[in-house]
CSV table of C-alpha atoms and ligand atoms in Angstrom, one decimal:
chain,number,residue,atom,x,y,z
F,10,UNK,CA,50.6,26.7,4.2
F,11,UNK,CA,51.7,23.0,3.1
F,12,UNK,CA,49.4,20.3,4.2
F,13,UNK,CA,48.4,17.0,2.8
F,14,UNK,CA,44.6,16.6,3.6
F,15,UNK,CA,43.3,13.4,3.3
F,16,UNK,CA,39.9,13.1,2.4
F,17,UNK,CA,36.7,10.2,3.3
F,18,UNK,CA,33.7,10.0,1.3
F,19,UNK,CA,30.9,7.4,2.5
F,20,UNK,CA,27.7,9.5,2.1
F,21,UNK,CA,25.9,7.2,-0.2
F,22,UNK,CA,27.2,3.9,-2.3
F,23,UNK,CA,30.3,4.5,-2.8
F,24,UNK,CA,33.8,4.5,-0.8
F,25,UNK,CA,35.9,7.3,-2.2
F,26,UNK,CA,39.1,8.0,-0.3
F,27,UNK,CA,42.0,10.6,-1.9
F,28,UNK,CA,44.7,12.7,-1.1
F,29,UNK,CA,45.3,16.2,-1.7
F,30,UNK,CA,48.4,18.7,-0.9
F,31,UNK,CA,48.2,22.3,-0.3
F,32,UNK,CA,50.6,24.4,-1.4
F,33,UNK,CA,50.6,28.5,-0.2
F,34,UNK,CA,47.8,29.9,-1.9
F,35,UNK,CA,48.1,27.7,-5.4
F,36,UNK,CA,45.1,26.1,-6.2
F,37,UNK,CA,45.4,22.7,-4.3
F,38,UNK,CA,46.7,19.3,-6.0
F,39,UNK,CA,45.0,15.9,-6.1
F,40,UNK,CA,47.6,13.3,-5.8
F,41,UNK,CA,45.9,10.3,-5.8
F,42,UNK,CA,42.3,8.6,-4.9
F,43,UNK,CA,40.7,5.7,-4.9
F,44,UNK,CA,36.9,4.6,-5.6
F,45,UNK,CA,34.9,1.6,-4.9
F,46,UNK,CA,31.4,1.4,-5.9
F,47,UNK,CA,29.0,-0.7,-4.4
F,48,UNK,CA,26.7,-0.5,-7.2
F,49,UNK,CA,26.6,-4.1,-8.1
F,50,UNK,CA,25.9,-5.1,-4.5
F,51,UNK,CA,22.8,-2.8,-4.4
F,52,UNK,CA,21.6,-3.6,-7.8
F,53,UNK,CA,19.9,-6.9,-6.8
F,54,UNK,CA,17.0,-4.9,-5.0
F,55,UNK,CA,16.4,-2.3,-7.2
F,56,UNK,CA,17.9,0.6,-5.1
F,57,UNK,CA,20.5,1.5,-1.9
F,58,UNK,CA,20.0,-0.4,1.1
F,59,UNK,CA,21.4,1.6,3.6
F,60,UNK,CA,22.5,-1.1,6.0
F,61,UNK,CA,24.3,-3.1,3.4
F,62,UNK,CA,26.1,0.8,2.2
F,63,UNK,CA,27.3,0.9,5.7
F,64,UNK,CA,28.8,-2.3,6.1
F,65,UNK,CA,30.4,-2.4,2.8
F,66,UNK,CA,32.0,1.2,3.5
F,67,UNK,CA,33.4,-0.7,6.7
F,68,UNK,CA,34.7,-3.2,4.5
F,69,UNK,CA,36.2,-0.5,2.3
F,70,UNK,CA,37.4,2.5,3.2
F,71,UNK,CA,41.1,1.6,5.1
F,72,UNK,CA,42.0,-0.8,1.7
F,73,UNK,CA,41.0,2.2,-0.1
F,74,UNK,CA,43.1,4.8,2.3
F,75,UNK,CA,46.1,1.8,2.0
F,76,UNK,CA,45.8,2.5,-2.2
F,77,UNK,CA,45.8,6.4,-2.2
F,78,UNK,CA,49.0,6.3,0.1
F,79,UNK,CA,50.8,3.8,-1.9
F,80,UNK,CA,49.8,5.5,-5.0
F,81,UNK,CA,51.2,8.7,-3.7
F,82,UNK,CA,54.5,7.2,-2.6
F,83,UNK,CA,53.1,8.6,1.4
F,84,UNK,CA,52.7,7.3,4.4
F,85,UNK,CA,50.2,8.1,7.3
F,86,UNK,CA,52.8,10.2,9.2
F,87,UNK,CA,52.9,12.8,5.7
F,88,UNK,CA,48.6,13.2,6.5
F,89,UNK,CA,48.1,16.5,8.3
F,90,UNK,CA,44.5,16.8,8.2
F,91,UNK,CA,41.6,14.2,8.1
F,92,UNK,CA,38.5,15.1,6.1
F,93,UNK,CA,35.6,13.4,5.6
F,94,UNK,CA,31.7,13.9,4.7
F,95,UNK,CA,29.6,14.9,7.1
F,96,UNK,CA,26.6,14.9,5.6
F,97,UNK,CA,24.0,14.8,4.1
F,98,UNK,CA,23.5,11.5,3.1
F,99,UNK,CA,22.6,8.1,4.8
F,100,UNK,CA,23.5,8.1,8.5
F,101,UNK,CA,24.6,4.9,9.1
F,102,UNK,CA,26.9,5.1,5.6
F,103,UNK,CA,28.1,8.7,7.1
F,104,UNK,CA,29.0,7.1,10.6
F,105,UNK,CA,31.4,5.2,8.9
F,106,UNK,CA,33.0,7.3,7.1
F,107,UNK,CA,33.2,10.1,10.4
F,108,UNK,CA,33.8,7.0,12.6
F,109,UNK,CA,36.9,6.2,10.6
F,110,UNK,CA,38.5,9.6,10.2
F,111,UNK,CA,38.0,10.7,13.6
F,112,UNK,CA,39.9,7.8,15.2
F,113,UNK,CA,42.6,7.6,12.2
F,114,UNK,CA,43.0,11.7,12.6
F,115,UNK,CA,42.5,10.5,16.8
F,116,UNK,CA,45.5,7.6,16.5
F,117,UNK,CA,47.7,10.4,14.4
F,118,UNK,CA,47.1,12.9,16.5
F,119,UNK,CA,46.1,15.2,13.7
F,120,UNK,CA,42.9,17.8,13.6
F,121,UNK,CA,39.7,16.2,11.7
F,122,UNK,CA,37.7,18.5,9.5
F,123,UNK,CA,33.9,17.3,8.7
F,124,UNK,CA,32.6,18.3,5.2
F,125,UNK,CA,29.3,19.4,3.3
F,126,UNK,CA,29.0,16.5,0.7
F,127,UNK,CA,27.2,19.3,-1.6
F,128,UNK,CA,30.0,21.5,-1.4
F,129,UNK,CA,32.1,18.4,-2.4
F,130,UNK,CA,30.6,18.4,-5.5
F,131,UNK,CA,30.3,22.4,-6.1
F,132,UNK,CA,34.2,22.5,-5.9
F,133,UNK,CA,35.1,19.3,-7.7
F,134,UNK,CA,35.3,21.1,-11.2
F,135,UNK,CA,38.6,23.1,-9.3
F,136,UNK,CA,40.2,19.8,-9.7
F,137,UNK,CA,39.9,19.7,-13.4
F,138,UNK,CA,42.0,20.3,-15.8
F,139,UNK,CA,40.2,23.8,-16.6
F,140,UNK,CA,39.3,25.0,-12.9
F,141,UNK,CA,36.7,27.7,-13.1
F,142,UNK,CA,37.5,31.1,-11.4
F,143,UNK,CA,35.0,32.8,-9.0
F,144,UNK,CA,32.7,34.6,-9.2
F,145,UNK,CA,29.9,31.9,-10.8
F,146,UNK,CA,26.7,30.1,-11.3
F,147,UNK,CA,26.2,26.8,-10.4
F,148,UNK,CA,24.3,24.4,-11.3
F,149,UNK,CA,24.2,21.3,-9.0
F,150,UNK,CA,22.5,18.0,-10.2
F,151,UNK,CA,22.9,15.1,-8.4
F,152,UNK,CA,20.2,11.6,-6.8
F,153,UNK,CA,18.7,14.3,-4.2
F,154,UNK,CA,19.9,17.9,-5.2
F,155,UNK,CA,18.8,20.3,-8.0
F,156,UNK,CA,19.7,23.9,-7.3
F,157,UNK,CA,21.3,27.1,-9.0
F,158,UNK,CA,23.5,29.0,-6.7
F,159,UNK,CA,25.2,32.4,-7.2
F,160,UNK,CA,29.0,31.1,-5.8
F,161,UNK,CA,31.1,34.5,-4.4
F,162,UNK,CA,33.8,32.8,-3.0
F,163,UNK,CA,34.8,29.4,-1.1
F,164,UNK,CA,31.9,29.2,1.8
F,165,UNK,CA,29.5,32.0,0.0
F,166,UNK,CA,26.9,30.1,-1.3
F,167,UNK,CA,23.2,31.7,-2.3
F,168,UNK,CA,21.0,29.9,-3.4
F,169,UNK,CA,19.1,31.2,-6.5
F,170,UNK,CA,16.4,28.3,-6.9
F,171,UNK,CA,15.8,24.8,-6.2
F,172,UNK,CA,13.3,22.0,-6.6
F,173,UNK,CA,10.2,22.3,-5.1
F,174,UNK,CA,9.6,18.0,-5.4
F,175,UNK,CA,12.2,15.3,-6.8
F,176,UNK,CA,15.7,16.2,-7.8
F,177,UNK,CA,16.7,15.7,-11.7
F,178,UNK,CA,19.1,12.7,-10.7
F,179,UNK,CA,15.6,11.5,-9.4
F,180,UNK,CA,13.9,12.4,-12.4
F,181,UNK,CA,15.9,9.6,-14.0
F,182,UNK,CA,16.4,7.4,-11.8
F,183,UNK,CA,12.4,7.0,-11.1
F,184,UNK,CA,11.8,7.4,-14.7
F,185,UNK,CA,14.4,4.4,-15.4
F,186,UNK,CA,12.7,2.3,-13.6
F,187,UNK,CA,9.5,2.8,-14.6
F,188,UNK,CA,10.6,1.7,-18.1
F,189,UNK,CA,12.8,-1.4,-16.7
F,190,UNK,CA,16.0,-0.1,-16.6
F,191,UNK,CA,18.2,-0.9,-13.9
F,192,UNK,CA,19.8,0.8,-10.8
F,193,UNK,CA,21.5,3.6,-11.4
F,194,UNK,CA,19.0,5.2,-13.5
F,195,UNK,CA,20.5,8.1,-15.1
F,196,UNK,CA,23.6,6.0,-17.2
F,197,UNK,CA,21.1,3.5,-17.9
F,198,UNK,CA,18.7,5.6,-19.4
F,199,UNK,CA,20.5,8.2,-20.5
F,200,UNK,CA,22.5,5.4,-22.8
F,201,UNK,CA,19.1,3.8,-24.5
F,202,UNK,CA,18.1,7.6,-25.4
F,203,UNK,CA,21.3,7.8,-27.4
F,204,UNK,CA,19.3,5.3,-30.1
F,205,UNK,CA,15.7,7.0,-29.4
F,206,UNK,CA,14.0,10.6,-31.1
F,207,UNK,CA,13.4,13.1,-28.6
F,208,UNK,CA,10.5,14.5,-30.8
F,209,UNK,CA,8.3,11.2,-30.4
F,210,UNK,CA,6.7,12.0,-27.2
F,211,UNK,CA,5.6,15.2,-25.8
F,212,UNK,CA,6.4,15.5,-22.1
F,213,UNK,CA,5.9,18.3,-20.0
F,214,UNK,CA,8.8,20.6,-18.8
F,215,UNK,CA,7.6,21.7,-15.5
F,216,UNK,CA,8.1,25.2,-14.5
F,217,UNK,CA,9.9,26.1,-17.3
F,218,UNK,CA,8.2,29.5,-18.4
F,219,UNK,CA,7.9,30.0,-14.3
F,220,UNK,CA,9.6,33.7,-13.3
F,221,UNK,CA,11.6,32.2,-10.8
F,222,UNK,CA,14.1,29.8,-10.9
F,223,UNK,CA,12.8,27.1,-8.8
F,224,UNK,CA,12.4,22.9,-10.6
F,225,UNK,CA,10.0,20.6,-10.0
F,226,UNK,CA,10.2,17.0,-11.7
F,227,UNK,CA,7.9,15.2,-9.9
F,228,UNK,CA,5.0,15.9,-12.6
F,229,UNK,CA,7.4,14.7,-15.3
F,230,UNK,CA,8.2,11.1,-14.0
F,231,UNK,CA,3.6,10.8,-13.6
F,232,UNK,CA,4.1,12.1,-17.1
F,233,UNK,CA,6.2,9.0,-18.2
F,234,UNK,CA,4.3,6.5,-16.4
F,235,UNK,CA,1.0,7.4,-18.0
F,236,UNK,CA,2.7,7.5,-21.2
F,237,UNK,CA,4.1,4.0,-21.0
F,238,UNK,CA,1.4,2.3,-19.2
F,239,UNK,CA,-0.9,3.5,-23.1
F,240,UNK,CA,2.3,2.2,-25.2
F,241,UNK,CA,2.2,-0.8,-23.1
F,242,UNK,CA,-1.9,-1.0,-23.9
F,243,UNK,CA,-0.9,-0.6,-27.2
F,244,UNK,CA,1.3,-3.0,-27.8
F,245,UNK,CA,-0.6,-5.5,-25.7
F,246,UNK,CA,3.1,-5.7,-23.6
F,247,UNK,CA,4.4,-4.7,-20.3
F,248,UNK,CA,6.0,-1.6,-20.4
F,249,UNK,CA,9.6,-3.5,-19.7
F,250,UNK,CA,8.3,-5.7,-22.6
F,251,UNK,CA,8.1,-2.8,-25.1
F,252,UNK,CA,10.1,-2.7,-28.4
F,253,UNK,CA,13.6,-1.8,-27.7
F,254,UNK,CA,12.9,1.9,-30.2
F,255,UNK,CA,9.5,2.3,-28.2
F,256,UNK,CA,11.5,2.6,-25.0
F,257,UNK,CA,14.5,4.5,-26.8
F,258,UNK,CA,12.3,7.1,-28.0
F,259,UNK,CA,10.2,7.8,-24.7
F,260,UNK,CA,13.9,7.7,-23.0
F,261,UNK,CA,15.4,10.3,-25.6
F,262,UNK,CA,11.9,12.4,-24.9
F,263,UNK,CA,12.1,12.4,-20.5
F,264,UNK,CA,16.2,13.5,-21.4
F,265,UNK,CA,15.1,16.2,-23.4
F,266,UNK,CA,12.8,17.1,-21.3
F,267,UNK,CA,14.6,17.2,-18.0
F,268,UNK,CA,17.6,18.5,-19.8
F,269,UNK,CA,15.9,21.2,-22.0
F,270,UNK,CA,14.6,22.9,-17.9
F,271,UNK,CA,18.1,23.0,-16.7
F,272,UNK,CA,19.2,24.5,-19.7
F,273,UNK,CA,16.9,27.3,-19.4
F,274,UNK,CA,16.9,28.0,-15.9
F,275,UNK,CA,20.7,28.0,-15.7
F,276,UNK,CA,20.7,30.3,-18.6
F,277,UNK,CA,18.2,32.7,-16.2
F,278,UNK,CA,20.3,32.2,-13.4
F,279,UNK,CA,23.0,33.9,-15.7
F,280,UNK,CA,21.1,36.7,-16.9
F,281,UNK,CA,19.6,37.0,-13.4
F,282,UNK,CA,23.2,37.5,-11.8
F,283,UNK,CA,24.8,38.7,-15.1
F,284,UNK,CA,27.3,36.9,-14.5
F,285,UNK,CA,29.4,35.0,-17.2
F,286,UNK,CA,30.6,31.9,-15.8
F,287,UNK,CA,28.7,28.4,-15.1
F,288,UNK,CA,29.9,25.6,-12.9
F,289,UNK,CA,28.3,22.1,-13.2
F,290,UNK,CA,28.1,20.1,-10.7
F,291,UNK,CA,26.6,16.5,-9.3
F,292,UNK,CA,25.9,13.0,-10.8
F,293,UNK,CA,23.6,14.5,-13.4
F,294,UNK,CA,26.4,16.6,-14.9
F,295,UNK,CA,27.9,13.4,-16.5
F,296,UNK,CA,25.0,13.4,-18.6
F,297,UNK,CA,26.0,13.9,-22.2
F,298,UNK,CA,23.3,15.5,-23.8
F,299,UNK,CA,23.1,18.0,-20.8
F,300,UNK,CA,26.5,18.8,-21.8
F,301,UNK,CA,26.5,19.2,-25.4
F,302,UNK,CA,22.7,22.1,-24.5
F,303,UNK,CA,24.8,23.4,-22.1
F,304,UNK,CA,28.0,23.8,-24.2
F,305,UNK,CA,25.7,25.2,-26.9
F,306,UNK,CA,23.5,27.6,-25.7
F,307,UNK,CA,26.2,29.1,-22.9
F,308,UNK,CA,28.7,29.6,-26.2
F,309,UNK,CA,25.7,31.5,-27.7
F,310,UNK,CA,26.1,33.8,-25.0
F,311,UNK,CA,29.6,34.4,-24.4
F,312,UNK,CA,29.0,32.4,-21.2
F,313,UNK,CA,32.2,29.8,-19.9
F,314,UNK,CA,31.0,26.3,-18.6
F,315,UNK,CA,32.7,24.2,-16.6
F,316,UNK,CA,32.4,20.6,-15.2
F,317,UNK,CA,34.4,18.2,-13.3
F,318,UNK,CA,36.3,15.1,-14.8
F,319,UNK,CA,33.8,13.0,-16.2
F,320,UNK,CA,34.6,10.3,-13.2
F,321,UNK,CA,34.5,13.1,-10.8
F,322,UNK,CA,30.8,13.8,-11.3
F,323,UNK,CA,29.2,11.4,-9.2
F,324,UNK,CA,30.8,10.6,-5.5
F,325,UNK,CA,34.2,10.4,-4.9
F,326,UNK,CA,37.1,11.0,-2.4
F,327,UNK,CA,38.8,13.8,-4.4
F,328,UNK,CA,36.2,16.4,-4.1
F,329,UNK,CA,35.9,15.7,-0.7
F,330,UNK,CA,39.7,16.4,0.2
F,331,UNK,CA,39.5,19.3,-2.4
F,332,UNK,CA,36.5,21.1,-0.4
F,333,UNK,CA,38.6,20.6,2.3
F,334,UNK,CA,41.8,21.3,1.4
F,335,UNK,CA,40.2,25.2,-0.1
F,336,UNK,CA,38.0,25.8,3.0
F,337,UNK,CA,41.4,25.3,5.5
F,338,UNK,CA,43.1,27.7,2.5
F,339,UNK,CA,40.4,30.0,2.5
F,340,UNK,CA,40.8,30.6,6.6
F,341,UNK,CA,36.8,29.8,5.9
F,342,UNK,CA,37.0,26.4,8.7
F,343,UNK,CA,40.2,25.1,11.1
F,344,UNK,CA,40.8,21.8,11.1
F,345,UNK,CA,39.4,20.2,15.2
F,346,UNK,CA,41.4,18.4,17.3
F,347,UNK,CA,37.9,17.2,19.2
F,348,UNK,CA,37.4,14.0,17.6
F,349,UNK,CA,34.0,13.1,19.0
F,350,UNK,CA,32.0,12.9,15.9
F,351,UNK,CA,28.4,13.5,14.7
F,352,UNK,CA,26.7,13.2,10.9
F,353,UNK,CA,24.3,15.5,9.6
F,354,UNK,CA,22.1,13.6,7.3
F,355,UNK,CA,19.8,16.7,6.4
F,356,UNK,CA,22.0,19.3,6.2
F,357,UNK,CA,20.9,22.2,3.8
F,358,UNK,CA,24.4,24.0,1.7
F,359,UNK,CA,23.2,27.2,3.2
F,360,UNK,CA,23.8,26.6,6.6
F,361,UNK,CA,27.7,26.6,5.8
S,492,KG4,O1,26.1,13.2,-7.2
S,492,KG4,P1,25.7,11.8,-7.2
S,492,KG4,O2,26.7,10.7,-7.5
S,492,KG4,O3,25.1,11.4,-5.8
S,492,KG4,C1,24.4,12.2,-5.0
S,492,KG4,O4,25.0,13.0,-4.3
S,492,KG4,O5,23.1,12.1,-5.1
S,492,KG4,O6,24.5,11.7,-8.2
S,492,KG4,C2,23.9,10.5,-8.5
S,492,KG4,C3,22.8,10.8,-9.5
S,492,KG4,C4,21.9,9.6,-9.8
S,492,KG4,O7,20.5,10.1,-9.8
S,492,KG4,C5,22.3,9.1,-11.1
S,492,KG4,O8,21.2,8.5,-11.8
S,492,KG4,C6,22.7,10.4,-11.8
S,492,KG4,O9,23.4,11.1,-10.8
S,492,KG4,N1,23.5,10.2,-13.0
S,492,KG4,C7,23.2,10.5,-14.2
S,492,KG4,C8,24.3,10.1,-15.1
S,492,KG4,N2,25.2,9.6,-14.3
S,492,KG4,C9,24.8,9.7,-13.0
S,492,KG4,N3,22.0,11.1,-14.7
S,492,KG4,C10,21.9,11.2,-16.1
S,492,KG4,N4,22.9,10.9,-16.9
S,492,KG4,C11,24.1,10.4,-16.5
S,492,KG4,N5,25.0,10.0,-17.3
S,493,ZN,ZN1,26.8,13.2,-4.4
């Protein structure tokens, strides 16, 4: 099979669009994609506003699908395939994105293929330089995921444990802006603990010594807030007002903590399966310090990690085309030529 999928995220804030060829049963290629993100737009209010994400992916996406053919030496007669997110994410952002690809794929006469965003991410470490193999664990943290899944095979997903409240990507981000840090809150914060000790505060670690392997971060980010509202009292300040090595050290403390639980609970999720192989996966897994526990404690145990690109990690085009590109290889989904379109905002990875 040679095909050149081209793939349309638009799930969230940003506008990822790529192109990726399929070669027999090699493992497929990336040739080029293309990213805007709308974070600046949204970071006047604090947060996404969905109706703004929509119209900007409007404004987006063909420029973008212009750039990855140019940048690929292609044209729209080489696309054989048209794949875009179907969810879950923010309707009106996932419209777009299905809107697009469906009359593009409609125009071309080629089949449209609708993917899981989730699944997206799962796969986007096969476009790395160091693609795991199957059989694995995997870890996926992203803004409103958290889960461990045992991963057979391309569209054999089992989900191992998950949170019960707010994702870790939510963990930050709420936890960032409690202490005044901007929109996204995971870089933002997870940069300021780089100066702070992780020692200073102690902050729960929720389920941690629980005998499954379920999350639950919700108690964590009440945790911070109680702790910085006393600092706050304390130093007679707002909490945004705080010495800069205040806020460093209760950063550094709600990192450890959030990273110190997915440590662990991947590590059971090993043991539990017994298998030897962990895939990272999500916004979440750019975070540095998660890396460096994860790198450490898996090489303790003879256990393989693997992540995507660094700029893979939170949403792009690539993974999208990828997940599509190794479900059409797998024989797992055909490509449609019915190009009436629908988005599945809540969409759970297990009903693949
Ligand atoms: O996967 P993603 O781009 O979007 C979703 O599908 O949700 O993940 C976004 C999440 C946000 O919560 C963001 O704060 C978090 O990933 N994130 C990080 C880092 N980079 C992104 N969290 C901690 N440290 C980071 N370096
Ligand atoms: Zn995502």
């Amino acid at each position: 099979m040679d095909l050149i999928v081209l793939g349309i995220e638009s799930s969230c804030d940003e506008t990822g669009v790529a192109l990726v060829a399929v070669s027999g049963a090699d493992l497929p290629r990336l040739l080029s994609h293309a990213l805007f993100s709308q974070i600046e737009m949204h970071q006047a209010y604090g947060g996404v506003v969905p109706e703004l994400a929509s119209r900007d992916h409007i404004r987006r996406v063909l420029p973008l699908a212009r750039q990855v053919l140019t940048q690929a030496r292609r044209t729209l007669a080489d696309v054989d395939v048209v794949a875009f997110t179907r969810g879950p994410g923010l309707a009106g952002a996932l419209l777009v994105g299905a809107g697009v690809a469906c009359a593009l794929a409609a125009a071309l006469h080629k089949p449209v293929l609708g993917v899981h965003h989730l699944e997206g991410h799962l796969l986007s470490p096969f476009l790395s330089a160091d693609p795991p193999e199957f059989p694995f664990v995997a870890l996926l943290v992203s803004g409103g995921h958290t889960q461990l899944m045992q991963v057979g095979s391309v569209g054999h997903y089992q989900i191992l444990g998950e949170t019960i409240d707010d994702a870790a990507g939510e963990a930050f981000d709420k936890s960032a802006k409690l202490l005044g840090l901007g929109y996204p809150g995971g870089p933002a914060l997870s940069k300021l603990a780089e100066a702070g000790n992780e020692q200073a505060f102690k902050l729960p670690r929720p389920l941690l010594h629980s005998d499954n392997l379920d999350f639950s971060f919700a108690g964590l980010k009440t945790a911070v807030m109680v702790q910085a509202k006393k600092l706050a009292t304390l130093h007679n300040s707002t909490v945004g007002a705080l010495p800069e090595t205040v806020l460093a050290d209760l950063a550094a403390s709600t990192q450890a903590a959030i990273v110190e639980v997915l440590v662990k609970k991947s590590l059971a999720a090993l043991h539990k399966t017994g298998l030897t192989s962990l895939v990272v996966a999500g916004g979440v897994g750019a975070n540095r310090c998660l890396r460096t526990r994860l790198d450490l404690a898996c090489a303790k145990q003879g256990v393989q990690v693997h992540y995507p690109e660094l700029h893979l990690c939170t949403d792009n085009g690539a993974m999208i085309a990828m997940a599509a590109a190794m479900r059409l290889q797998s024989g797992q989904q055909t490509a449609s030529d019915v190009y009436a379109f629908d988005v599945k905002p809540r969409w759970p990875l297990n009903a693949l």
